PDB file of C-alpha atoms and ligand atoms in Angstrom:
ATOM      1  CA  MET A  13      30.406  -8.411  23.148  1.00  0.00           C
ATOM      2  CA  ARG A  14      31.449  -5.342  21.092  1.00  0.00           C
ATOM      3  CA  THR A  15      31.369  -1.957  22.846  1.00  0.00           C
ATOM      4  CA  VAL A  16      30.047   0.990  20.797  1.00  0.00           C
ATOM      5  CA  THR A  17      30.444   4.452  22.293  1.00  0.00           C
ATOM      6  CA  VAL A  18      27.693   6.944  21.501  1.00  0.00           C
ATOM      7  CA  GLY A  19      27.693  10.710  21.970  1.00  0.00           C
ATOM      8  CA  LEU A  20      24.411  12.614  22.130  1.00  0.00           C
ATOM      9  CA  LEU A  21      24.052  16.258  21.127  1.00  0.00           C
ATOM     10  CA  GLY A  22      20.986  17.750  22.801  1.00  0.00           C
ATOM     11  CA  CYS A  23      18.800  16.465  25.607  1.00  0.00           C
ATOM     12  CA  GLY A  24      15.394  18.043  25.075  1.00  0.00           C
ATOM     13  CA  SER A  25      12.236  16.019  24.655  1.00  0.00           C
ATOM     14  CA  VAL A  26      13.672  13.850  21.832  1.00  0.00           C
ATOM     15  CA  GLY A  27      17.084  13.390  23.492  1.00  0.00           C
ATOM     16  CA  GLN A  28      15.584  12.304  26.820  1.00  0.00           C
ATOM     17  CA  ASN A  29      13.353   9.795  25.067  1.00  0.00           C
ATOM     18  CA  VAL A  30      16.308   8.451  23.049  1.00  0.00           C
ATOM     19  CA  LEU A  31      18.249   7.814  26.279  1.00  0.00           C
ATOM     20  CA  ASN A  32      15.282   6.095  27.923  1.00  0.00           C
ATOM     21  CA  LEU A  33      14.495   3.989  24.852  1.00  0.00           C
ATOM     22  CA  LEU A  34      18.144   2.891  24.521  1.00  0.00           C
ATOM     23  CA  GLU A  35      17.923   1.744  28.127  1.00  0.00           C
ATOM     24  CA  ARG A  36      14.683  -0.146  27.411  1.00  0.00           C
ATOM     25  CA  ARG A  37      16.217  -1.855  24.355  1.00  0.00           C
ATOM     26  CA  ARG A  38      19.498  -2.821  26.064  1.00  0.00           C
ATOM     27  CA  ALA A  39      18.648  -6.546  25.726  1.00  0.00           C
ATOM     28  CA  ILE A  40      18.097  -6.232  21.963  1.00  0.00           C
ATOM     29  CA  PHE A  41      21.484  -4.573  21.530  1.00  0.00           C
ATOM     30  CA  ALA A  42      22.997  -7.359  23.666  1.00  0.00           C
ATOM     31  CA  ASP A  43      21.355  -9.941  21.350  1.00  0.00           C
ATOM     32  CA  LEU A  44      23.105  -8.139  18.498  1.00  0.00           C
ATOM     33  CA  GLY A  45      26.370  -8.565  20.386  1.00  0.00           C
ATOM     34  CA  VAL A  46      26.642  -4.860  21.176  1.00  0.00           C
ATOM     35  CA  GLN A  47      27.005  -2.996  24.417  1.00  0.00           C
ATOM     36  CA  LEU A  48      26.146   0.660  23.814  1.00  0.00           C
ATOM     37  CA  VAL A  49      27.912   3.094  26.100  1.00  0.00           C
ATOM     38  CA  VAL A  50      26.722   6.700  26.156  1.00  0.00           C
ATOM     39  CA  CYS A  51      29.974   8.564  26.640  1.00  0.00           C
ATOM     40  CA  GLY A  52      28.604  12.117  26.778  1.00  0.00           C
ATOM     41  CA  VAL A  53      25.401  14.141  26.397  1.00  0.00           C
ATOM     42  CA  LEU A  54      25.946  17.752  25.384  1.00  0.00           C
ATOM     43  CA  VAL A  55      23.496  20.193  27.023  1.00  0.00           C
ATOM     44  CA  ARG A  56      23.275  23.950  27.496  1.00  0.00           C
ATOM     45  CA  ASP A  57      22.194  23.804  31.153  1.00  0.00           C
ATOM     46  CA  ILE A  58      23.239  20.845  33.301  1.00  0.00           C
ATOM     47  CA  GLY A  59      20.821  21.823  36.087  1.00  0.00           C
ATOM     48  CA  ALA A  60      17.642  21.749  33.949  1.00  0.00           C
ATOM     49  CA  GLN A  61      14.897  19.296  34.961  1.00  0.00           C
ATOM     50  CA  ARG A  62      15.193  16.098  32.884  1.00  0.00           C
ATOM     51  CA  ASP A  63      13.876  12.549  32.851  1.00  0.00           C
ATOM     52  CA  VAL A  64      16.996  10.526  31.973  1.00  0.00           C
ATOM     53  CA  PRO A  65      18.524   7.249  33.205  1.00  0.00           C
ATOM     54  CA  ALA A  66      20.624   7.495  36.375  1.00  0.00           C
ATOM     55  CA  GLY A  67      24.281   8.210  35.683  1.00  0.00           C
ATOM     56  CA  THR A  68      23.687   9.913  32.306  1.00  0.00           C
ATOM     57  CA  PRO A  69      26.928  11.823  31.598  1.00  0.00           C
ATOM     58  CA  LEU A  70      25.515  15.316  30.986  1.00  0.00           C
ATOM     59  CA  THR A  71      28.100  17.935  30.094  1.00  0.00           C
ATOM     60  CA  THR A  72      28.524  21.366  28.509  1.00  0.00           C
ATOM     61  CA  ASP A  73      31.973  20.383  27.202  1.00  0.00           C
ATOM     62  CA  PRO A  74      31.911  18.764  23.718  1.00  0.00           C
ATOM     63  CA  SER A  75      35.408  17.238  24.048  1.00  0.00           C
ATOM     64  CA  PHE A  76      33.851  13.778  24.680  1.00  0.00           C
ATOM     65  CA  LEU A  77      33.042  13.746  20.945  1.00  0.00           C
ATOM     66  CA  ASN A  78      36.663  12.818  20.229  1.00  0.00           C
ATOM     67  CA  GLU A  79      36.060   9.455  21.913  1.00  0.00           C
ATOM     68  CA  CYS A  80      32.719   8.573  20.310  1.00  0.00           C
ATOM     69  CA  GLY A  81      32.255   5.774  17.813  1.00  0.00           C
ATOM     70  CA  MET A  82      28.986   7.350  16.645  1.00  0.00           C
ATOM     71  CA  VAL A  83      27.168  10.610  17.305  1.00  0.00           C
ATOM     72  CA  VAL A  84      23.438  11.253  17.595  1.00  0.00           C
ATOM     73  CA  GLU A  85      22.302  14.844  17.008  1.00  0.00           C
ATOM     74  CA  VAL A  86      18.933  16.022  18.307  1.00  0.00           C
ATOM     75  CA  MET A  87      19.844  19.562  19.329  1.00  0.00           C
ATOM     76  CA  GLY A  88      18.344  21.445  16.366  1.00  0.00           C
ATOM     77  CA  GLY A  89      19.669  24.623  14.786  1.00  0.00           C
ATOM     78  CA  ILE A  90      22.105  24.719  11.905  1.00  0.00           C
ATOM     79  CA  ASP A  91      25.520  26.284  12.494  1.00  0.00           C
ATOM     80  CA  LYS A  92      26.309  24.799  15.903  1.00  0.00           C
ATOM     81  CA  PRO A  93      25.404  21.174  15.074  1.00  0.00           C
ATOM     82  CA  LEU A  94      27.238  21.494  11.761  1.00  0.00           C
ATOM     83  CA  SER A  95      30.445  22.631  13.443  1.00  0.00           C
ATOM     84  CA  LEU A  96      30.199  19.800  16.001  1.00  0.00           C
ATOM     85  CA  LEU A  97      29.360  17.112  13.437  1.00  0.00           C
ATOM     86  CA  SER A  98      31.778  18.072  10.657  1.00  0.00           C
ATOM     87  CA  PRO A  99      34.880  16.557  12.338  1.00  0.00           C
ATOM     88  CA  ILE A 100      32.925  13.385  13.124  1.00  0.00           C
ATOM     89  CA  LEU A 101      31.847  12.983   9.497  1.00  0.00           C
ATOM     90  CA  ARG A 102      35.283  13.866   8.172  1.00  0.00           C
ATOM     91  CA  SER A 103      36.739  11.061  10.303  1.00  0.00           C
ATOM     92  CA  ASP A 104      34.238   8.618   8.691  1.00  0.00           C
ATOM     93  CA  ARG A 105      32.285   8.055  11.890  1.00  0.00           C
ATOM     94  CA  PRO A 106      28.495   7.603  11.533  1.00  0.00           C
ATOM     95  CA  VAL A 107      26.094  10.390  12.455  1.00  0.00           C
ATOM     96  CA  ILE A 108      22.415   9.941  13.235  1.00  0.00           C
ATOM     97  CA  THR A 109      20.360  13.116  13.080  1.00  0.00           C
ATOM     98  CA  ALA A 110      16.745  14.217  13.401  1.00  0.00           C
ATOM     99  CA  ASN A 111      17.676  17.681  12.151  1.00  0.00           C
ATOM    100  CA  LYS A 112      15.745  18.424   8.973  1.00  0.00           C
ATOM    101  CA  ALA A 113      16.774  22.104   8.912  1.00  0.00           C
ATOM    102  CA  LEU A 114      20.445  21.132   8.911  1.00  0.00           C
ATOM    103  CA  LEU A 115      19.911  18.484   6.216  1.00  0.00           C
ATOM    104  CA  ALA A 116      17.845  20.816   4.049  1.00  0.00           C
ATOM    105  CA  GLU A 117      20.011  23.915   4.327  1.00  0.00           C
ATOM    106  CA  ARG A 118      23.577  22.516   4.510  1.00  0.00           C
ATOM    107  CA  TRP A 119      23.387  19.778   1.903  1.00  0.00           C
ATOM    108  CA  ASP A 120      26.448  21.348   0.306  1.00  0.00           C
ATOM    109  CA  VAL A 121      28.484  19.938   3.226  1.00  0.00           C
ATOM    110  CA  LEU A 122      26.434  16.855   4.112  1.00  0.00           C
ATOM    111  CA  ARG A 123      25.715  15.331   0.708  1.00  0.00           C
ATOM    112  CA  GLU A 124      29.075  13.616   0.241  1.00  0.00           C
ATOM    113  CA  HIS A 125      28.748  11.999   3.678  1.00  0.00           C
ATOM    114  CA  ALA A 126      25.200  10.841   2.901  1.00  0.00           C
ATOM    115  CA  LEU A 127      26.459   9.376  -0.397  1.00  0.00           C
ATOM    116  CA  GLY A 128      29.128   7.584   1.618  1.00  0.00           C
ATOM    117  CA  GLY A 129      26.392   5.966   3.775  1.00  0.00           C
ATOM    118  CA  ARG A 130      27.529   7.576   7.024  1.00  0.00           C
ATOM    119  CA  LEU A 131      24.439   9.723   7.631  1.00  0.00           C
ATOM    120  CA  TYR A 132      21.231   8.237   9.105  1.00  0.00           C
ATOM    121  CA  TYR A 133      18.116  10.424   9.291  1.00  0.00           C
ATOM    122  CA  GLU A 134      14.862   8.438   9.278  1.00  0.00           C
ATOM    123  CA  SER A 135      13.537  10.591  12.142  1.00  0.00           C
ATOM    124  CA  ALA A 136      14.019  13.872  10.253  1.00  0.00           C
ATOM    125  CA  VAL A 137      10.832  13.469   8.189  1.00  0.00           C
ATOM    126  CA  MET A 138       7.541  12.113   9.612  1.00  0.00           C
ATOM    127  CA  ALA A 139       9.405  11.198  12.834  1.00  0.00           C
ATOM    128  CA  GLY A 140       8.577   7.562  13.715  1.00  0.00           C
ATOM    129  CA  THR A 141       6.506   6.948  10.567  1.00  0.00           C
ATOM    130  CA  PRO A 142       8.998   5.331   8.186  1.00  0.00           C
ATOM    131  CA  ILE A 143       9.273   7.157   4.880  1.00  0.00           C
ATOM    132  CA  ILE A 144      12.970   7.848   4.264  1.00  0.00           C
ATOM    133  CA  GLY A 145      13.759   4.116   4.586  1.00  0.00           C
ATOM    134  CA  PRO A 146      11.305   3.063   1.836  1.00  0.00           C
ATOM    135  CA  MET A 147      12.199   6.048  -0.356  1.00  0.00           C
ATOM    136  CA  SER A 148      15.908   5.281  -0.144  1.00  0.00           C
ATOM    137  CA  THR A 149      15.405   1.579  -0.949  1.00  0.00           C
ATOM    138  CA  VAL A 150      12.405  -0.289  -2.351  1.00  0.00           C
ATOM    139  CA  LEU A 151      10.520   2.658  -3.877  1.00  0.00           C
ATOM    140  CA  ARG A 152      13.397   3.380  -6.239  1.00  0.00           C
ATOM    141  CA  ALA A 153      12.265   0.543  -8.496  1.00  0.00           C
ATOM    142  CA  SER A 154       9.222   2.600  -9.504  1.00  0.00           C
ATOM    143  CA  ARG A 155       9.377   5.768 -11.586  1.00  0.00           C
ATOM    144  CA  PHE A 156       8.395   8.570  -9.231  1.00  0.00           C
ATOM    145  CA  ILE A 157       5.414  10.636 -10.356  1.00  0.00           C
ATOM    146  CA  ARG A 158       4.199  12.740  -7.441  1.00  0.00           C
ATOM    147  CA  LEU A 159       3.830  13.037  -3.692  1.00  0.00           C
ATOM    148  CA  GLN A 160       1.423  15.023  -1.578  1.00  0.00           C
ATOM    149  CA  ALA A 161       1.916  15.130   2.183  1.00  0.00           C
ATOM    150  CA  VAL A 162       1.228  16.680   5.546  1.00  0.00           C
ATOM    151  CA  LEU A 163       4.689  16.749   7.136  1.00  0.00           C
ATOM    152  CA  ASN A 164       4.270  19.110  10.087  1.00  0.00           C
ATOM    153  CA  GLY A 165       2.536  17.931  13.256  1.00  0.00           C
ATOM    154  CA  THR A 166       2.160  21.438  14.670  1.00  0.00           C
ATOM    155  CA  CYS A 167       0.209  22.737  11.671  1.00  0.00           C
ATOM    156  CA  ALA A 168      -1.801  19.521  11.460  1.00  0.00           C
ATOM    157  CA  TYR A 169      -2.752  19.957  15.111  1.00  0.00           C
ATOM    158  CA  ILE A 170      -3.561  23.675  14.814  1.00  0.00           C
ATOM    159  CA  LEU A 171      -5.777  23.217  11.738  1.00  0.00           C
ATOM    160  CA  SER A 172      -7.622  20.274  13.305  1.00  0.00           C
ATOM    161  CA  GLN A 173      -8.284  22.311  16.469  1.00  0.00           C
ATOM    162  CA  MET A 174      -9.513  25.242  14.375  1.00  0.00           C
ATOM    163  CA  GLU A 175     -11.980  22.827  12.784  1.00  0.00           C
ATOM    164  CA  GLU A 176     -13.398  22.470  16.316  1.00  0.00           C
ATOM    165  CA  GLY A 177     -13.742  26.263  16.470  1.00  0.00           C
ATOM    166  CA  LYS A 178     -10.616  26.994  18.535  1.00  0.00           C
ATOM    167  CA  PRO A 179      -8.827  30.271  17.731  1.00  0.00           C
ATOM    168  CA  TYR A 180      -5.464  29.974  15.962  1.00  0.00           C
ATOM    169  CA  GLN A 181      -3.393  31.379  18.849  1.00  0.00           C
ATOM    170  CA  GLN A 182      -4.877  29.006  21.433  1.00  0.00           C
ATOM    171  CA  ALA A 183      -4.308  26.010  19.161  1.00  0.00           C
ATOM    172  CA  LEU A 184      -0.683  27.064  18.631  1.00  0.00           C
ATOM    173  CA  SER A 185      -0.089  27.334  22.401  1.00  0.00           C
ATOM    174  CA  GLU A 186      -1.483  23.816  22.835  1.00  0.00           C
ATOM    175  CA  ALA A 187       0.790  22.438  20.094  1.00  0.00           C
ATOM    176  CA  GLN A 188       3.742  24.034  21.886  1.00  0.00           C
ATOM    177  CA  ALA A 189       2.673  22.490  25.197  1.00  0.00           C
ATOM    178  CA  LEU A 190       2.498  19.060  23.491  1.00  0.00           C
ATOM    179  CA  GLY A 191       6.156  19.425  22.449  1.00  0.00           C
ATOM    180  CA  TYR A 192       5.363  19.477  18.718  1.00  0.00           C
ATOM    181  CA  ALA A 193       6.511  22.978  17.795  1.00  0.00           C
ATOM    182  CA  GLU A 194       9.933  24.255  16.800  1.00  0.00           C
ATOM    183  CA  ASP A 195      11.599  27.145  18.570  1.00  0.00           C
ATOM    184  CA  PRO A 196      10.594  29.594  17.127  1.00  0.00           C
ATOM    185  CA  PRO A 197       7.222  28.207  15.925  1.00  0.00           C
ATOM    186  CA  THR A 198       7.480  30.440  12.829  1.00  0.00           C
ATOM    187  CA  LEU A 199       9.412  27.505  11.374  1.00  0.00           C
ATOM    188  CA  ASP A 200       6.222  25.429  11.664  1.00  0.00           C
ATOM    189  CA  VAL A 201       3.421  27.888  10.931  1.00  0.00           C
ATOM    190  CA  GLY A 202       5.409  29.690   8.216  1.00  0.00           C
ATOM    191  CA  GLY A 203       5.723  26.376   6.340  1.00  0.00           C
ATOM    192  CA  PHE A 204       9.550  26.288   6.538  1.00  0.00           C
ATOM    193  CA  ASP A 205       9.747  23.054   8.556  1.00  0.00           C
ATOM    194  CA  THR A 206       7.531  21.359   5.959  1.00  0.00           C
ATOM    195  CA  ALA A 207       9.722  22.812   3.202  1.00  0.00           C
ATOM    196  CA  HIS A 208      12.868  21.485   4.918  1.00  0.00           C
ATOM    197  CA  LYS A 209      11.317  18.021   5.010  1.00  0.00           C
ATOM    198  CA  LEU A 210      10.148  18.209   1.397  1.00  0.00           C
ATOM    199  CA  ALA A 211      13.674  19.136   0.262  1.00  0.00           C
ATOM    200  CA  VAL A 212      15.082  16.135   2.161  1.00  0.00           C
ATOM    201  CA  LEU A 213      12.554  13.799   0.477  1.00  0.00           C
ATOM    202  CA  ALA A 214      13.094  15.281  -2.995  1.00  0.00           C
ATOM    203  CA  ARG A 215      16.688  14.055  -2.892  1.00  0.00           C
ATOM    204  CA  PHE A 216      15.464  10.441  -2.905  1.00  0.00           C
ATOM    205  CA  CYS A 217      12.927  10.664  -5.701  1.00  0.00           C
ATOM    206  CA  ALA A 218      13.621  13.742  -7.829  1.00  0.00           C
ATOM    207  CA  ASP A 219      17.157  15.119  -7.698  1.00  0.00           C
ATOM    208  CA  GLY A 220      19.936  14.017  -5.329  1.00  0.00           C
ATOM    209  CA  ASP A 221      21.124  17.601  -5.098  1.00  0.00           C
ATOM    210  CA  PHE A 222      17.696  19.208  -4.708  1.00  0.00           C
ATOM    211  CA  LYS A 223      18.016  22.696  -3.199  1.00  0.00           C
ATOM    212  CA  PHE A 224      15.892  23.862  -0.262  1.00  0.00           C
ATOM    213  CA  ALA A 225      15.625  27.276  -1.958  1.00  0.00           C
ATOM    214  CA  ASP A 226      13.696  25.630  -4.808  1.00  0.00           C
ATOM    215  CA  VAL A 227      10.695  24.926  -2.569  1.00  0.00           C
ATOM    216  CA  LYS A 228       7.953  27.561  -2.856  1.00  0.00           C
ATOM    217  CA  VAL A 229       6.588  28.159   0.667  1.00  0.00           C
ATOM    218  CA  ARG A 230       3.405  29.593   2.142  1.00  0.00           C
ATOM    219  CA  GLY A 231       2.377  28.902   5.762  1.00  0.00           C
ATOM    220  CA  ILE A 232      -0.885  28.800   7.687  1.00  0.00           C
ATOM    221  CA  GLU A 233      -0.712  32.148   9.512  1.00  0.00           C
ATOM    222  CA  ASP A 234      -3.418  33.674   7.332  1.00  0.00           C
ATOM    223  CA  VAL A 235      -5.866  30.760   7.523  1.00  0.00           C
ATOM    224  CA  THR A 236      -8.991  31.930   9.370  1.00  0.00           C
ATOM    225  CA  LEU A 237     -11.882  30.146  11.039  1.00  0.00           C
ATOM    226  CA  ASP A 238     -14.021  31.509   8.169  1.00  0.00           C
ATOM    227  CA  ASP A 239     -11.751  29.795   5.602  1.00  0.00           C
ATOM    228  CA  ILE A 240     -12.096  26.533   7.506  1.00  0.00           C
ATOM    229  CA  GLU A 241     -15.877  26.952   7.681  1.00  0.00           C
ATOM    230  CA  ALA A 242     -16.068  27.662   3.934  1.00  0.00           C
ATOM    231  CA  ALA A 243     -14.064  24.484   3.235  1.00  0.00           C
ATOM    232  CA  ARG A 244     -16.299  22.488   5.564  1.00  0.00           C
ATOM    233  CA  ALA A 245     -19.410  23.714   3.689  1.00  0.00           C
ATOM    234  CA  SER A 246     -17.930  22.129   0.531  1.00  0.00           C
ATOM    235  CA  GLY A 247     -17.054  18.832   2.231  1.00  0.00           C
ATOM    236  CA  GLU A 248     -13.357  19.766   2.474  1.00  0.00           C
ATOM    237  CA  LYS A 249     -10.613  20.395   5.042  1.00  0.00           C
ATOM    238  CA  ILE A 250      -7.675  22.793   4.900  1.00  0.00           C
ATOM    239  CA  LYS A 251      -4.265  21.143   5.345  1.00  0.00           C
ATOM    240  CA  LEU A 252      -0.723  22.463   5.014  1.00  0.00           C
ATOM    241  CA  VAL A 253       0.255  20.315   2.043  1.00  0.00           C
ATOM    242  CA  ALA A 254       3.693  19.677   0.585  1.00  0.00           C
ATOM    243  CA  THR A 255       3.597  18.715  -3.088  1.00  0.00           C
ATOM    244  CA  LEU A 256       6.405  17.446  -5.292  1.00  0.00           C
ATOM    245  CA  GLU A 257       5.714  16.591  -8.914  1.00  0.00           C
ATOM    246  CA  ARG A 258       7.216  16.594 -12.359  1.00  0.00           C
ATOM    247  CA  ASP A 259       7.080  19.929 -14.164  1.00  0.00           C
ATOM    248  CA  GLY A 260       8.301  19.622 -17.741  1.00  0.00           C
ATOM    249  CA  SER A 261      11.910  18.479 -17.486  1.00  0.00           C
ATOM    250  CA  GLY A 262      12.216  19.741 -13.872  1.00  0.00           C
ATOM    251  CA  TRP A 263      10.311  19.565 -10.596  1.00  0.00           C
ATOM    252  CA  LYS A 264       7.655  21.613  -8.886  1.00  0.00           C
ATOM    253  CA  ALA A 265       8.004  21.654  -5.088  1.00  0.00           C
ATOM    254  CA  GLU A 266       5.496  23.629  -3.092  1.00  0.00           C
ATOM    255  CA  VAL A 267       4.165  24.028   0.459  1.00  0.00           C
ATOM    256  CA  ALA A 268       0.802  25.766   0.852  1.00  0.00           C
ATOM    257  CA  PRO A 269      -2.523  25.588   2.717  1.00  0.00           C
ATOM    258  CA  THR A 270      -4.697  23.447   0.453  1.00  0.00           C
ATOM    259  CA  ARG A 271      -8.347  22.369   0.446  1.00  0.00           C
ATOM    260  CA  LEU A 272      -8.732  18.593   0.198  1.00  0.00           C
ATOM    261  CA  SER A 273     -11.881  16.524   0.107  1.00  0.00           C
ATOM    262  CA  ASN A 274     -12.864  14.994   3.487  1.00  0.00           C
ATOM    263  CA  ASP A 275     -12.315  11.514   2.055  1.00  0.00           C
ATOM    264  CA  HIS A 276      -8.771  12.234   0.791  1.00  0.00           C
ATOM    265  CA  PRO A 277      -6.322   9.816   2.542  1.00  0.00           C
ATOM    266  CA  ILE A 278      -4.475  12.810   4.011  1.00  0.00           C
ATOM    267  CA  CYS A 279      -7.708  13.921   5.705  1.00  0.00           C
ATOM    268  CA  THR A 280      -8.795  10.502   6.950  1.00  0.00           C
ATOM    269  CA  SER A 281      -5.519   9.491   8.544  1.00  0.00           C
ATOM    270  CA  GLY A 282      -5.867  11.262  11.908  1.00  0.00           C
ATOM    271  CA  ALA A 283      -6.213  14.857  12.994  1.00  0.00           C
ATOM    272  CA  GLY A 284      -2.785  15.771  14.374  1.00  0.00           C
ATOM    273  CA  ARG A 285      -0.781  13.255  12.390  1.00  0.00           C
ATOM    274  CA  ASN A 286       1.452  13.235   9.325  1.00  0.00           C
ATOM    275  CA  ALA A 287       0.348  11.540   6.115  1.00  0.00           C
ATOM    276  CA  MET A 288       1.622  11.084   2.582  1.00  0.00           C
ATOM    277  CA  VAL A 289       0.248   9.827  -0.696  1.00  0.00           C
ATOM    278  CA  TYR A 290       3.207   8.693  -2.818  1.00  0.00           C
ATOM    279  CA  GLU A 291       2.666   7.819  -6.464  1.00  0.00           C
ATOM    280  CA  GLY A 292       5.089   5.778  -8.512  1.00  0.00           C
ATOM    281  CA  GLU A 293       4.387   4.451 -12.002  1.00  0.00           C
ATOM    282  CA  GLU A 294       4.847   0.793 -11.075  1.00  0.00           C
ATOM    283  CA  CYS A 295       4.040   0.770  -7.333  1.00  0.00           C
ATOM    284  CA  GLY A 296       0.894   2.880  -7.832  1.00  0.00           C
ATOM    285  CA  PRO A 297      -0.432   5.189  -5.116  1.00  0.00           C
ATOM    286  CA  LEU A 298       0.795   4.375  -1.608  1.00  0.00           C
ATOM    287  CA  VAL A 299      -0.334   5.905   1.693  1.00  0.00           C
ATOM    288  CA  PHE A 300       1.987   6.427   4.671  1.00  0.00           C
ATOM    289  CA  ALA A 301       0.477   7.826   7.857  1.00  0.00           C
ATOM    290  CA  GLY A 302       1.267   8.085  11.553  1.00  0.00           C
ATOM    291  CA  GLY A 303       2.803  10.177  14.282  1.00  0.00           C
ATOM    292  CA  GLY A 304       5.110  12.819  12.821  1.00  0.00           C
ATOM    293  CA  ALA A 305       6.157  14.844  15.882  1.00  0.00           C
ATOM    294  CA  GLY A 306       6.738  14.404  19.606  1.00  0.00           C
ATOM    295  CA  GLY A 307       9.520  13.065  21.803  1.00  0.00           C
ATOM    296  CA  MET A 308       9.047   9.287  21.884  1.00  0.00           C
ATOM    297  CA  VAL A 309       7.672   8.960  18.339  1.00  0.00           C
ATOM    298  CA  THR A 310      10.796  10.705  17.035  1.00  0.00           C
ATOM    299  CA  ALA A 311      13.092   8.792  19.408  1.00  0.00           C
ATOM    300  CA  SER A 312      11.731   5.480  18.063  1.00  0.00           C
ATOM    301  CA  ALA A 313      13.146   6.313  14.614  1.00  0.00           C
ATOM    302  CA  VAL A 314      16.427   7.620  16.059  1.00  0.00           C
ATOM    303  CA  VAL A 315      16.953   4.369  17.967  1.00  0.00           C
ATOM    304  CA  GLY A 316      15.961   2.402  14.851  1.00  0.00           C
ATOM    305  CA  ASP A 317      18.737   4.211  12.986  1.00  0.00           C
ATOM    306  CA  ILE A 318      21.212   3.386  15.777  1.00  0.00           C
ATOM    307  CA  MET A 319      20.234  -0.284  15.437  1.00  0.00           C
ATOM    308  CA  ASP A 320      20.709  -0.194  11.652  1.00  0.00           C
ATOM    309  CA  CYS A 321      24.082   1.421  12.155  1.00  0.00           C
ATOM    310  CA  VAL A 322      25.364  -1.154  14.667  1.00  0.00           C
ATOM    311  CA  LEU A 323      24.081  -3.922  12.371  1.00  0.00           C
ATOM    312  CA  GLY A 324      26.246  -2.507   9.599  1.00  0.00           C
ATOM    313  CA  PHE A 325      23.485  -1.207   7.302  1.00  0.00           C
ATOM    314  CA  PRO A 326      24.469   1.969   5.457  1.00  0.00           C
ATOM    315  CA  GLY A 327      22.767   5.277   6.220  1.00  0.00           C
ATOM    316  CA  HIS A 328      20.219   6.933   3.920  1.00  0.00           C
ATOM    317  CA  VAL A 329      21.858   7.339   0.548  1.00  0.00           C
ATOM    318  CA  PRO A 330      20.252   9.943  -1.756  1.00  0.00           C
ATOM    319  CA  LEU A 331      20.082   9.710  -5.568  1.00  0.00           C
ATOM    320  CA  HIS A 332      23.524   9.923  -7.118  1.00  0.00           C
TER     321      HIS A 332
HETATM  322  N1  LIG B 404       7.959  20.857  14.707  1.00  0.00           N
HETATM  323  C1  LIG B 404       7.897  19.633  13.991  1.00  0.00           C
HETATM  324  C2  LIG B 404       6.446  19.330  13.660  1.00  0.00           C
HETATM  325  C3  LIG B 404       8.511  18.540  14.804  1.00  0.00           C
HETATM  326  O1  LIG B 404       5.554  19.969  14.233  1.00  0.00           O
HETATM  327  O2  LIG B 404       6.190  18.468  12.840  1.00  0.00           O
HETATM  328  C4  LIG B 404       8.741  17.246  14.050  1.00  0.00           C
HETATM  329  O3  LIG B 404       9.616  17.417  12.971  1.00  0.00           O
END
């Protein structure tokens, strides 16, 4: 049996679910000949209420990172995780992250490590609904034409609740209570979280060095119940849609509230969920849909990445 030591950065809703799911899947790791040992869990407040396995080594001191064979980052933010992860990546140790903001905005530092196969981030886009895996492997055989997607669970939830007549502010509070929203939720409702995710995806199908700043962003703050009613009268729904498509010799990447017909696959795939229509010349139009936010849904993809890593599969390698 091989022992693999894992460090965890962050123990919010996703981190707690990762720890519990690792515990639940202990037998599968054993079948793979691996005993995973969590050697430290970095938190801000040790005394906070948490649902984690007994004996979880919570700490505010990141020095345990020196001992870790791999590091899992689910703390969010940009500068702090980057400073903690940089030495790990520089020492060629694998990193698994759910942090789309970090991936989108600090690609200048992370790209070389992703190209080296040391960065795993299936959970960063559409959470437990696999999209980065297919885009970084099988879909490359087809010439990419276009994608259209709902990538933010908070906005999907808010807009679906507004369709039921709920005011915007009440729907936002409910999305926060469900653990979907970022802190601050401006990242969600302003469209920036969707733009982060679109930039991450663009690096697999458009340009391996796609810049976050090249995404044009508009959020849902100005969408009113009247707008939703007007769409309904035309047999349409309003969704916060991310679009990536060819534009001459370059790419057009945009996030904006968009009216789509009720029978569009993005509208029929579930009110609060994520969904994508991906079009490649040879593979044709494909639909991916499922849970895209929330603790256990996200943890399922994080633990999947840990399994890939211990099996020796490379991380998610963008276009060269
Ligand atoms: N705040 C994000 C969302 C979480 O609502 O989709 C998952 O990335």
